[in-house]
Each structure stands twice: as C-alpha cells, then as structure tokens.
Short mmCIF file of C-alpha atoms in Angstrom, two decimals:
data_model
loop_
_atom_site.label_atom_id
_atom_site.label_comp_id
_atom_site.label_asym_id
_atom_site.label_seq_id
_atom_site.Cartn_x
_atom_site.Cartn_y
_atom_site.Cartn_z
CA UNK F 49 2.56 -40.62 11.68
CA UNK F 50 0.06 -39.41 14.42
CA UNK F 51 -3.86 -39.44 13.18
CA UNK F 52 -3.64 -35.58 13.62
CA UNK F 53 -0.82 -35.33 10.88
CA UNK F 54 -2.70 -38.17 8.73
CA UNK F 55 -5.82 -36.10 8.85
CA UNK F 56 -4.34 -32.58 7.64
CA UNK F 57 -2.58 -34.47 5.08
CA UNK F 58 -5.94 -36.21 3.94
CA UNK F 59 -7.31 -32.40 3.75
CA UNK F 60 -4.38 -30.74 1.84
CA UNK F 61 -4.25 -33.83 -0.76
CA UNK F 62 -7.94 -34.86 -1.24
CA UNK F 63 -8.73 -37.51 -3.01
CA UNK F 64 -10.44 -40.61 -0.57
CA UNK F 65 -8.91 -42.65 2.32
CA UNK F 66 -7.13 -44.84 0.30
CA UNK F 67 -4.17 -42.44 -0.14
CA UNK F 68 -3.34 -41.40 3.46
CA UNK F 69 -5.76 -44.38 4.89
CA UNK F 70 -7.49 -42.10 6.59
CA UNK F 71 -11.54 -41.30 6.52
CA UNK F 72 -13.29 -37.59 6.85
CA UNK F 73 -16.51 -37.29 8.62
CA UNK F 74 -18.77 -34.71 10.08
CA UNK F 75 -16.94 -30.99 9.84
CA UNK F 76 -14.10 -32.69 8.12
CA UNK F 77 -15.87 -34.05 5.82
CA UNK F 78 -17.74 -30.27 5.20
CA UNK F 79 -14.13 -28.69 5.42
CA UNK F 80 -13.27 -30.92 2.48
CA UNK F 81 -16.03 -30.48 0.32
CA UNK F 82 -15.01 -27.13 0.53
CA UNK F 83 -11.99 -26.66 -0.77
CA UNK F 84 -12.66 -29.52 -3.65
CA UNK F 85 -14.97 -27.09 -4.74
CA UNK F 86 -12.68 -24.64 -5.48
CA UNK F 87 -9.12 -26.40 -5.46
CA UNK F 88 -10.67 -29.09 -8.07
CA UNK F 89 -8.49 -30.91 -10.40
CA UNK F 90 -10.75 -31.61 -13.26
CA UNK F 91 -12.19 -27.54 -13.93
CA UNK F 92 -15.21 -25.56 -12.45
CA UNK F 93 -17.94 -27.19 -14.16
CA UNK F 94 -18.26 -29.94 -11.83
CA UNK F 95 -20.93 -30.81 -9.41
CA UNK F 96 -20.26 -31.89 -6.07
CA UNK F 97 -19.63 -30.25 -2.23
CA UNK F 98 -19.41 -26.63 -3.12
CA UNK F 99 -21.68 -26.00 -0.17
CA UNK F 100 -21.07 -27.69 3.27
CA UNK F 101 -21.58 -30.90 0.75
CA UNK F 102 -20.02 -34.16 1.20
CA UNK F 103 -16.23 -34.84 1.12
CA UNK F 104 -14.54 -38.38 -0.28
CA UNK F 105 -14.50 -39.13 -4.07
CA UNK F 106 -11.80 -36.96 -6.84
CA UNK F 107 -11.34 -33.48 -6.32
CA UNK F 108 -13.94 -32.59 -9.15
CA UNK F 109 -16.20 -30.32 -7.67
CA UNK F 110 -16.74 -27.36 -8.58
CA UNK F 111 -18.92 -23.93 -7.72
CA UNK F 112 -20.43 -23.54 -11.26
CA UNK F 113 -22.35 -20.40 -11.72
CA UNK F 114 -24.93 -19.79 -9.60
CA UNK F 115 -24.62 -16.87 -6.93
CA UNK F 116 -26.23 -18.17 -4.61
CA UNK F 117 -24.00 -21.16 -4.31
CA UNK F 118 -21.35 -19.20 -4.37
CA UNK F 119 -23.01 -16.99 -1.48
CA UNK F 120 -23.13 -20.28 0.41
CA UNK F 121 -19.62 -21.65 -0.06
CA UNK F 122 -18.47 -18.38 1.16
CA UNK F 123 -20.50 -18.65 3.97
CA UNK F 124 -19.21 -21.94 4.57
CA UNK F 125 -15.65 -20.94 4.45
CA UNK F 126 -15.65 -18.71 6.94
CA UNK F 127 -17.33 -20.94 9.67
CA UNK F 128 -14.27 -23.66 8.72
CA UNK F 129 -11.25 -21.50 8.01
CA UNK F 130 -9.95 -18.38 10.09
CA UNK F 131 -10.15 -14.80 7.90
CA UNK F 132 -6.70 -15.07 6.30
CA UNK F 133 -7.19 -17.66 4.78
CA UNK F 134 -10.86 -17.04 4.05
CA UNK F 135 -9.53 -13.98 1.94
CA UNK F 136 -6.73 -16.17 -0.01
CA UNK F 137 -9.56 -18.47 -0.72
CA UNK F 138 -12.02 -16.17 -1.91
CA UNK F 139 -9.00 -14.65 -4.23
CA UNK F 140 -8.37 -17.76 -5.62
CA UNK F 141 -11.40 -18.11 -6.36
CA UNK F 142 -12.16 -14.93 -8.82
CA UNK F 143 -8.96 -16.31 -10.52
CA UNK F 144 -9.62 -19.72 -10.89
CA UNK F 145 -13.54 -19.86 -11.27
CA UNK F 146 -13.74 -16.39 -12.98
CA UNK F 147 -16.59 -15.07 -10.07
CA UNK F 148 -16.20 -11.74 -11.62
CA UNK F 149 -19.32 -11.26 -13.16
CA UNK F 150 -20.99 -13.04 -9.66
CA UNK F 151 -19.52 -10.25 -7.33
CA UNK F 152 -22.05 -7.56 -9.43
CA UNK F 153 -25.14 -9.76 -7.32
CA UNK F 154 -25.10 -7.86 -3.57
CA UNK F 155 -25.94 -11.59 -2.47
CA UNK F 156 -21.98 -12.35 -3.07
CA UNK F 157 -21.28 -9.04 -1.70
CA UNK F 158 -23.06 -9.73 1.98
CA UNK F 159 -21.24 -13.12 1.83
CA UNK F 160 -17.46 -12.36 1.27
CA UNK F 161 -14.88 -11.75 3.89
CA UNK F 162 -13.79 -8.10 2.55
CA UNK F 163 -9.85 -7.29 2.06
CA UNK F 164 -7.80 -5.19 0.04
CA UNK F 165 -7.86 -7.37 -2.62
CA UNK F 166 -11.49 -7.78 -2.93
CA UNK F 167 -11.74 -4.12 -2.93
CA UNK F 168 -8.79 -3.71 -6.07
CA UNK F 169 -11.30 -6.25 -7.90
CA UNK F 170 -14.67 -4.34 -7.18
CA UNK F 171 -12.93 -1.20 -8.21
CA UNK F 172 -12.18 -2.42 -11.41
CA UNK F 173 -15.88 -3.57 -11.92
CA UNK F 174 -17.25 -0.11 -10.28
CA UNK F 175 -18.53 1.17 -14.28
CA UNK F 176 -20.68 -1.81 -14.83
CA UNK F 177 -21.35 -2.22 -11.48
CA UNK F 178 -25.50 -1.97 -10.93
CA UNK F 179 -26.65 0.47 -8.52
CA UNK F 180 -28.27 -1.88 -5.57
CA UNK F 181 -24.70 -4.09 -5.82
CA UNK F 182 -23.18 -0.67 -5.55
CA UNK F 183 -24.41 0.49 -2.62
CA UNK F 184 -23.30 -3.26 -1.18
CA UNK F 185 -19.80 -2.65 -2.77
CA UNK F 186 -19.76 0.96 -0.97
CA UNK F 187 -20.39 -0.93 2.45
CA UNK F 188 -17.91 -3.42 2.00
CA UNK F 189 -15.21 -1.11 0.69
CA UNK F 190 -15.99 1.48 3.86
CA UNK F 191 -15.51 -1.58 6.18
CA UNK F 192 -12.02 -2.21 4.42
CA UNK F 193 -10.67 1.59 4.54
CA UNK F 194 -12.17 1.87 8.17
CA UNK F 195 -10.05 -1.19 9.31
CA UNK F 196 -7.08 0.39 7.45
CA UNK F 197 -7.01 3.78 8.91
CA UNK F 198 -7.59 1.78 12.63
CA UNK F 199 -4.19 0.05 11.47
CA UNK F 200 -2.25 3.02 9.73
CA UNK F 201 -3.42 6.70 11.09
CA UNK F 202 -2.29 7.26 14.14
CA UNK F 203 1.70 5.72 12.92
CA UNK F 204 1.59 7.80 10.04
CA UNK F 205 0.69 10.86 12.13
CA UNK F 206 2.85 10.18 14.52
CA UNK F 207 6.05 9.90 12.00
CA UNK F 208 5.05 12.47 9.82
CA UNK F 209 4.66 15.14 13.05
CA UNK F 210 7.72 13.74 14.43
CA UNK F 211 9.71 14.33 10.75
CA UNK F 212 8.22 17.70 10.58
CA UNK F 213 9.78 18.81 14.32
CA UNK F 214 13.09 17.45 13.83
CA UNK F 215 13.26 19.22 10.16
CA UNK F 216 12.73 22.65 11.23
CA UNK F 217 16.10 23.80 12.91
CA UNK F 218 16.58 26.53 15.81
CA UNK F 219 20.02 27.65 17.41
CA UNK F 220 18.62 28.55 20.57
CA UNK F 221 16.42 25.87 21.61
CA UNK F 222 14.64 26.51 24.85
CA UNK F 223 15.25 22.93 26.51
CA UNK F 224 17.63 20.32 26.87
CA UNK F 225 15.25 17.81 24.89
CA UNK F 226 15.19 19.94 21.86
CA UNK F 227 18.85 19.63 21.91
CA UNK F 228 20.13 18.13 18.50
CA UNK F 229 22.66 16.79 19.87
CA UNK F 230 24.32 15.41 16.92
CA UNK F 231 24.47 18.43 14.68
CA UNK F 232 25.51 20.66 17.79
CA UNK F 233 28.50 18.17 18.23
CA UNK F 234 28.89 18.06 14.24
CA UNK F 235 28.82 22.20 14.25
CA UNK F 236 31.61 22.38 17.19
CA UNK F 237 34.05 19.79 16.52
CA UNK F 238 36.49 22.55 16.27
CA UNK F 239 36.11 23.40 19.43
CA UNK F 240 37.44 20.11 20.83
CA UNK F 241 39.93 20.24 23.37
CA UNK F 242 41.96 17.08 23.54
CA UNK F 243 43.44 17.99 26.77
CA UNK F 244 40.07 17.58 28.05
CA UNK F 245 38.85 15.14 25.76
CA UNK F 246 35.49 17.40 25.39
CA UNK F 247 33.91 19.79 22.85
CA UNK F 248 33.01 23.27 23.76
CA UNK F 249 29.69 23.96 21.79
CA UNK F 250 29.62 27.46 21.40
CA UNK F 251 27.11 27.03 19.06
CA UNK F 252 23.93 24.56 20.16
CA UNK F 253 21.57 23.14 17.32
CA UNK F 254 18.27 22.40 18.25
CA UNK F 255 14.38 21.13 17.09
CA UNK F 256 12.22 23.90 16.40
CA UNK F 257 9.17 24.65 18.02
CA UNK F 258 6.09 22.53 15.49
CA UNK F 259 4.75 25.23 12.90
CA UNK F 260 1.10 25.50 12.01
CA UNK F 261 1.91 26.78 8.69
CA UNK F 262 2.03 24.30 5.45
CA UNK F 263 5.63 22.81 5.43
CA UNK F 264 5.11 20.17 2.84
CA UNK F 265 4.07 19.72 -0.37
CA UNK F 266 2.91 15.94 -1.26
CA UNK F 267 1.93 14.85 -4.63
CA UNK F 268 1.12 11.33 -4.68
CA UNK F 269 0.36 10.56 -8.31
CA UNK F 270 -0.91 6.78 -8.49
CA UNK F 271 -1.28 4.58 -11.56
CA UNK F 272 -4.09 2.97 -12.23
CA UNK F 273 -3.27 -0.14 -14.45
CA UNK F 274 -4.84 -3.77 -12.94
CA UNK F 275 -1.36 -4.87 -11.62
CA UNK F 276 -1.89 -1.93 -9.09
CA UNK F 277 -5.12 -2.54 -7.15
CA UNK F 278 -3.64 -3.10 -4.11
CA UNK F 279 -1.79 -0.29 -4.49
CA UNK F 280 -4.51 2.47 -5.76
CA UNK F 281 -6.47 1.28 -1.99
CA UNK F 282 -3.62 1.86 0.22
CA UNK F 283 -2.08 5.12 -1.58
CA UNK F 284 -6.02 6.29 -1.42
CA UNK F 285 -6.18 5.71 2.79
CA UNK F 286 -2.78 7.43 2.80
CA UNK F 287 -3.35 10.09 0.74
CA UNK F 288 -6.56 10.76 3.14
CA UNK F 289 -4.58 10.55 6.53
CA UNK F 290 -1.59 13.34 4.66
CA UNK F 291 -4.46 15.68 3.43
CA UNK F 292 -5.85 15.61 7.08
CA UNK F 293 -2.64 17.24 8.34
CA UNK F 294 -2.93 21.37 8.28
CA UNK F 295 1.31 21.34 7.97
CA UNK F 296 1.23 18.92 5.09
CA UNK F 297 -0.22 20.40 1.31
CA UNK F 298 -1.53 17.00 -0.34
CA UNK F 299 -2.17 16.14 -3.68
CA UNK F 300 -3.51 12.95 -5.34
CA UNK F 301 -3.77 11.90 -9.05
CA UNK F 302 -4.34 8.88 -10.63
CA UNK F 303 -4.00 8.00 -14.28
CA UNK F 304 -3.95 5.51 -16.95
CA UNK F 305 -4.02 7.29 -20.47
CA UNK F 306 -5.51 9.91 -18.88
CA UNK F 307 -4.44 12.08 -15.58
CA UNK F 308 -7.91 13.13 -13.12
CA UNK F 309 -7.14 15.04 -9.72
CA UNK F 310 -9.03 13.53 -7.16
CA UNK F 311 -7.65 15.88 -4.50
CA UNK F 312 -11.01 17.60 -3.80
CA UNK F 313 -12.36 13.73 -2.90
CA UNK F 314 -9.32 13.08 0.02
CA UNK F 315 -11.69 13.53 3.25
CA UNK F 316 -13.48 10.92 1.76
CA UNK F 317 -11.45 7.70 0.85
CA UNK F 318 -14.34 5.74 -0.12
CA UNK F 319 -15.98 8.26 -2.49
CA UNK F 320 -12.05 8.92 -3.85
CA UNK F 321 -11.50 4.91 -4.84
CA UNK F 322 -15.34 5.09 -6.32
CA UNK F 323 -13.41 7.61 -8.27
CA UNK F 324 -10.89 5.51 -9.89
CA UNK F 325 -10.85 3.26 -12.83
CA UNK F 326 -8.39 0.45 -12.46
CA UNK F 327 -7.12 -1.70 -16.03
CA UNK F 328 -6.72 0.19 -19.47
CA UNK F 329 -3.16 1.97 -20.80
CA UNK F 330 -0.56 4.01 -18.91
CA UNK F 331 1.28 7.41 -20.11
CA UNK F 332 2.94 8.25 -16.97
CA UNK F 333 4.90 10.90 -18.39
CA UNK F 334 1.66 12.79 -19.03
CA UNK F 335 0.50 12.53 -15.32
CA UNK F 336 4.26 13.72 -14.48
CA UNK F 337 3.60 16.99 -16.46
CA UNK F 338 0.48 17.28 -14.53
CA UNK F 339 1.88 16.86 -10.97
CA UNK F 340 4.11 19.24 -11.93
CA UNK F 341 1.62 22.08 -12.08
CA UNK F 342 0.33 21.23 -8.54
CA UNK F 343 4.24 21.79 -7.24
CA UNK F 344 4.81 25.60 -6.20
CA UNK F 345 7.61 24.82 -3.93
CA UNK F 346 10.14 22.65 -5.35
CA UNK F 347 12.68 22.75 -2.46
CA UNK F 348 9.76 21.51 0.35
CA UNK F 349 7.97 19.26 -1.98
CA UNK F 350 7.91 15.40 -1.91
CA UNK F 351 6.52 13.94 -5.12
CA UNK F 352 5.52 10.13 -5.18
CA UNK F 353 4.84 8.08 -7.98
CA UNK F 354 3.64 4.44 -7.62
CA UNK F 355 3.63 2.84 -10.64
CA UNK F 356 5.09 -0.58 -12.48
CA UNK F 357 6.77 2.27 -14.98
CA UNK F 358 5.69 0.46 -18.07
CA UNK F 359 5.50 3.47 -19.96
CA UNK F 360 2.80 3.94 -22.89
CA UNK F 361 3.29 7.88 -23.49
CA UNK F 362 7.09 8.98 -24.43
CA UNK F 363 9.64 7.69 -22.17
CA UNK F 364 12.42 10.00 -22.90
CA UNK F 365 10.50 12.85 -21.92
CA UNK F 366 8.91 11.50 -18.68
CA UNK F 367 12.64 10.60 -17.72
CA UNK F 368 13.87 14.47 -18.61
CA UNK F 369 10.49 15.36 -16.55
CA UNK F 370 11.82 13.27 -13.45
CA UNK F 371 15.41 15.35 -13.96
CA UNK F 372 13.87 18.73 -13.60
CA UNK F 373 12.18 17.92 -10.74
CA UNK F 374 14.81 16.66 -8.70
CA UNK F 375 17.01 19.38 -10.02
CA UNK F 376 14.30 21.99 -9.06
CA UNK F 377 14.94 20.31 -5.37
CA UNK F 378 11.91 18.04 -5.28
CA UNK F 379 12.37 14.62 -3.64
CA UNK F 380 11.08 12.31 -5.84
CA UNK F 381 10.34 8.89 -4.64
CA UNK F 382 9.33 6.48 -7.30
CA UNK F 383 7.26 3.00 -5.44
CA UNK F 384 6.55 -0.04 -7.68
CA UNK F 385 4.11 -1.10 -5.33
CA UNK F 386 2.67 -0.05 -1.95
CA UNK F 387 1.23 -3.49 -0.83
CA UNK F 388 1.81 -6.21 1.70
CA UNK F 389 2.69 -8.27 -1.59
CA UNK F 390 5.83 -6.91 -2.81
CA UNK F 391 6.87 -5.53 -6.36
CA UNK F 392 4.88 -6.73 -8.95
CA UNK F 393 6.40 -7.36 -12.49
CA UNK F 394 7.83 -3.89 -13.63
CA UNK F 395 9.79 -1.95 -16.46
CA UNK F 396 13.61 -2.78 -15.57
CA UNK F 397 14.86 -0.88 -18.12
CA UNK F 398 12.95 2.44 -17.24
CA UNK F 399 13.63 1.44 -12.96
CA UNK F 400 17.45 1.83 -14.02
CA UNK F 401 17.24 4.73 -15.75
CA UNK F 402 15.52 6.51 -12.66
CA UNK F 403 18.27 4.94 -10.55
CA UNK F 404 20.41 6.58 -12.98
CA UNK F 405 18.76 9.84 -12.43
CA UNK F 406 19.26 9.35 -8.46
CA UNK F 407 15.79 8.39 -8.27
CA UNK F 408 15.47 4.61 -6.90
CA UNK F 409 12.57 2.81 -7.43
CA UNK F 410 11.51 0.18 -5.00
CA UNK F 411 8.66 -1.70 -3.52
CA UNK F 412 7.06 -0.36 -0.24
CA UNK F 413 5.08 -2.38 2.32
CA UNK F 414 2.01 0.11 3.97
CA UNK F 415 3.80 -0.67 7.67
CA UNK F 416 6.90 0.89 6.36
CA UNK F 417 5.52 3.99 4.18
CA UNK F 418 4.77 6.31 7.52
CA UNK F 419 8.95 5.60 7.98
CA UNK F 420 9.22 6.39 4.44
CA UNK F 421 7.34 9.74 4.87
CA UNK F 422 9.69 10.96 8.07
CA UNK F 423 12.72 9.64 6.05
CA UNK F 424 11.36 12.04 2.72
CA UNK F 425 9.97 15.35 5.13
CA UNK F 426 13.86 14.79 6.43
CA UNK F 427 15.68 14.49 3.16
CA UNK F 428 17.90 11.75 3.84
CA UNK F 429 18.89 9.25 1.21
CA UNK F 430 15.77 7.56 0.09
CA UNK F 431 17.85 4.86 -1.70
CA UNK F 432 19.59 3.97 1.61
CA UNK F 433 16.61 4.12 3.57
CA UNK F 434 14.79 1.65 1.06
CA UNK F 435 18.43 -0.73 1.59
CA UNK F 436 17.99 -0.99 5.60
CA UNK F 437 14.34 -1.24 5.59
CA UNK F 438 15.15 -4.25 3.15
CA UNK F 439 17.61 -5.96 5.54
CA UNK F 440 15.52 -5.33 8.11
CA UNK F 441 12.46 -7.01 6.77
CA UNK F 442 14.57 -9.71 5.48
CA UNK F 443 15.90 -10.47 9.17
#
C-alpha cells in the first residue's frame, strides 16, 4: 500500500499510528483533529482538537458547548475540506452534537458554509430565533436562494415558456418551424397514399403564436412537517420563479394543522420561507379544501402537493377531495419530496390510494421539476413521465 493510501486510511479510521503505521503531522494532523471532534467515538463531551487542535490519541474529542468553538471548528473545516463536504459535516454535526440551540448566536451564523439544509434547520428555529441572529439568518438564507435561482431560473423559464408554446394549437401556422409535425401526420393518416408511400396533409397542425394572457393556474400547496425542510426551500424558489411569469397564475400554501397563503410574499423568497413554520401536525385534507378555492379554472389548472401524506385531518375526505379535482380536469401532481435527497419516509397506504385515484405520487429532484412543469402545462401522463425520468437518473 502506497503512503498516499496509508495516510487517507489513517484519516478515515483515526485512532494513532499504530493501526495503519502511519504518523499525522502539520495540516494532517489539524485535518484530524477535526473530524475527531465531531466523528468521536466516546460522545460530545470530550475535550480535545475541536479547533485546528492536535491529532493522534482515541477519537474522543468532542466540540462541547461553547459557540465560539464551534465558530472555530467551522472555520477550520472549511480551510481543510472542499464545500460539499463542509456542508455534510456541518449537518452531521446539528445531529450528532445537538448545535441547535448554538446556531441562535450570529457568531455560528458568520461561520457556517450555508446550504439548503442549514436553511430547513434555521427555519424551524425562525420563532425563537433573537432578532440580531435573525438578521444573520436572513443573510445567510438570501445567499442560499440567490445561488438557487442562479442554478434553477433561467431552466425553469425556459421549459415552462417552451410547454406553454407547444400547448396552444393553431391550424394555420405561419412557418415551417411551427409545424407540429407529429399531430399533422397523426390528423392525415387517412390521406396516405400507398402508391406513393406519402401522406397528403390537407390539414397542417401547428404551435401557436406565445399568448400574454394567463394560461395556467399553479397551486403549489407545501407541507410543512420537519421531514420536509428541504423541500419547503426549493418549492419556495420555485414558487417565486412561476409567480414571475405574466402567462402562469401562481399560488402557494403551506400548512401543518393549519393552511396560511403566502402568495402575496412570492417576489420575495426570503421574506416567504421567514414565513413558514416547519415541525408540528399535518391535516392535508384541510389545505386541499383550501387550494381548492384558489382554482377557478379546473381544465388549465395544475395543482401540486408536496407532502410525506401522513395524514392527521380525515383521510377519506382528502382522498374524495383529490377525486373531484382531477374529475373537474385539474392535473394533480402529488411530490413526496422535492430535494436532491430523494423520498423521505412516507404514508404507503395513502401513496396507493392516490395511485388508485390516477394520481401517482413520487419523489422529484429540483433539476428535474422545470421537466416536470412542461410535462404538467402539456398534460401528458405524469406517472410515465415520473417512470423515464427514473430510468434515466438511474442510468
């Protein structure tokens, strides 16, 4: 084994040289102290390298609960470690050294790396939060919602305006490009001549010309439980980029036991997630029968619940609510989660009853929603769409 491998293994395992046989020193040594001070062995309480201190000895260290140690290990972490991992590390360590009540001090605040993550944990803490830590919370979540709309605005525009040309039909399109060139062969296959091997279109089917006029109505209704931080953040930047689009009518609600509209708040993404509440109950069949109110147009309306569907209010009647929606002609789309992360744990029982309904409920990464959007404004089978994206993320 080369030094290079002996030394990363002496950093993953800890401990001293006498399991790999191989000493730390200088930044190594740093690096190690560390992560013993948060991936300890032997609990938080310990005392050892939680700031650039020394490495060697039993992973026993620990960060204990001063902020600014803390503020200093953080600091530390993100001169040894790229930002990925910086942000897995500072996760781990809310969970594992329960920093909670340390990310109130805007010392910790400065200090951390911010991500989504970070964010779905100060949200949660934004009642008790003092003011000076929230005005440092309010900078750090702007910096995260800036760096997401750099990442998702200009594909979700893009999709969503594209979705919204090739929905609106003409049969006289003015160009070749706004051909359809599908549905005009579809529309004239009996005009095929096999003696020619052709089709006459005597009819042509083409894209519309864009409308200025609202097309869409969007209700994204969000739930608010502590499973879904991740979630609440990126249906909050999406729900902003929708409601800045004049042919798109957007709606946003969150709830728990209790339903609030925070429509009025969608130019401003930051003041809209200061707006939510994340942990307590769920009755998602009440915020159902609210969403419904905001629908006037059932046929052009796309209705989007993200949720984990454990249901707290009455479950029979927020499935009949689901059935008179899509009977009414609304697509409802029903995400367990819309994070990087996957589905969380969720109802089974009340997922198959919505696939029962025609109504599949599925996990949705924020890369693939803008897709998910043209696929909805469209109307083509959400349920397949959700199957290829699968395989194709799975490839």
């Amino acid at each position: 084994m080369t030094d290079e491998r002996l030394r990363r293994w002496r950093l993953v395992l800890g401990g001293d040289a006498d399991g790999t046989g191989c000493a730390l020193g200088g930044g190594d040594a740093q690096m190690d102290g560390a992560l013993a001070a948060l991936y300890n062995r032997g609990g938080a309480d310990g005392a050892g390298g939680g700031a650039g201190g020394a490495g060697g000895g039993e992973r026993s260290a620990g960060l204990g609960a001063s902020a600014p140690r803390v503020a200093r290990w953080l600091g530390d972490i993100r001169s040894y470690f790229p930002s990925t991992v910086v942000q897995v590390m500072q996760k781990d360590a809310v969970e594992r050294l329960n920093l909670t009540r340390l990310l109130l001090e805007p010392e910790m605040l400065e200090a951390v790396e911010p991500d989504v993550h970070l964010v779905g944990t100060l949200l949660s803490l934004n009642r008790v939060m003092p003011e000076k830590a929230r005005e440092s919370a309010r900078v750090l979540v702007g910096k995260v919602v800036s760096e997401l709309e750099r990442r998702l605005v200009q594909k979700t525009k893009a999709a969503v305006t594209g979705a919204l040309d090739r929905s609106a039909r003409t049969n006289r399109p003015k160009r070749v490009a706004d051909i359809d060139w599908d549905r005009t062969i579809r529309a004239n296959l009996k005009n095929y001549l096999p003696e020619r091997n052709t089709v006459i279109p005597s009819r042509l089917v083409g894209y519309g010309r864009r409308r200025r006029a609202v097309q869409r109505e969007v209700v994204l209704c969000i739930d608010q439980s502590g499973s879904m931080a991740a979630s609440v953040v990126y249906s909050s930047v999406f729900g902003a980029v929708l409601a800045s689009m004049r042919s798109l009518k957007t709606s946003l609600v969150v709830f728990d036991t209790s339903v609030v509209d925070l429509t009025d708040q969608l130019h401003d993404p930051v003041e809209l997630l200061f707006g939510t509440q994340l942990g307590g109950g769920t009755d998602i069949n009440r915020a159902i029968a609210y969403s419904q109110g905001l629908i006037t147009r059932p046929t052009d309306s796309i209705f989007i619940l993200i949720s984990d569907l454990y249901e707290g209010g009455v479950r029979e009647e927020m499935l009949r609510r689901v059935a008179q929606m899509t009977s009414a002609g609304v697509q409802v789309i029903v995400l367990l989660a819309l994070s990087d992360e996957g589905a969380p744990f969720y109802d089974h029982d009340n997922a198959a009853a919505l696939a029962a309904l025609g109504v599949p409920a599925f996990a949705c990464t924020p890369d693939a929603f803008p897709g998910l959007m043209a696929a909805a404004i469209e109307r083509r089978d959400i349920g397949r769409w959700a199957e290829r994206e699968l395989e194709r993320t799975a490839t």
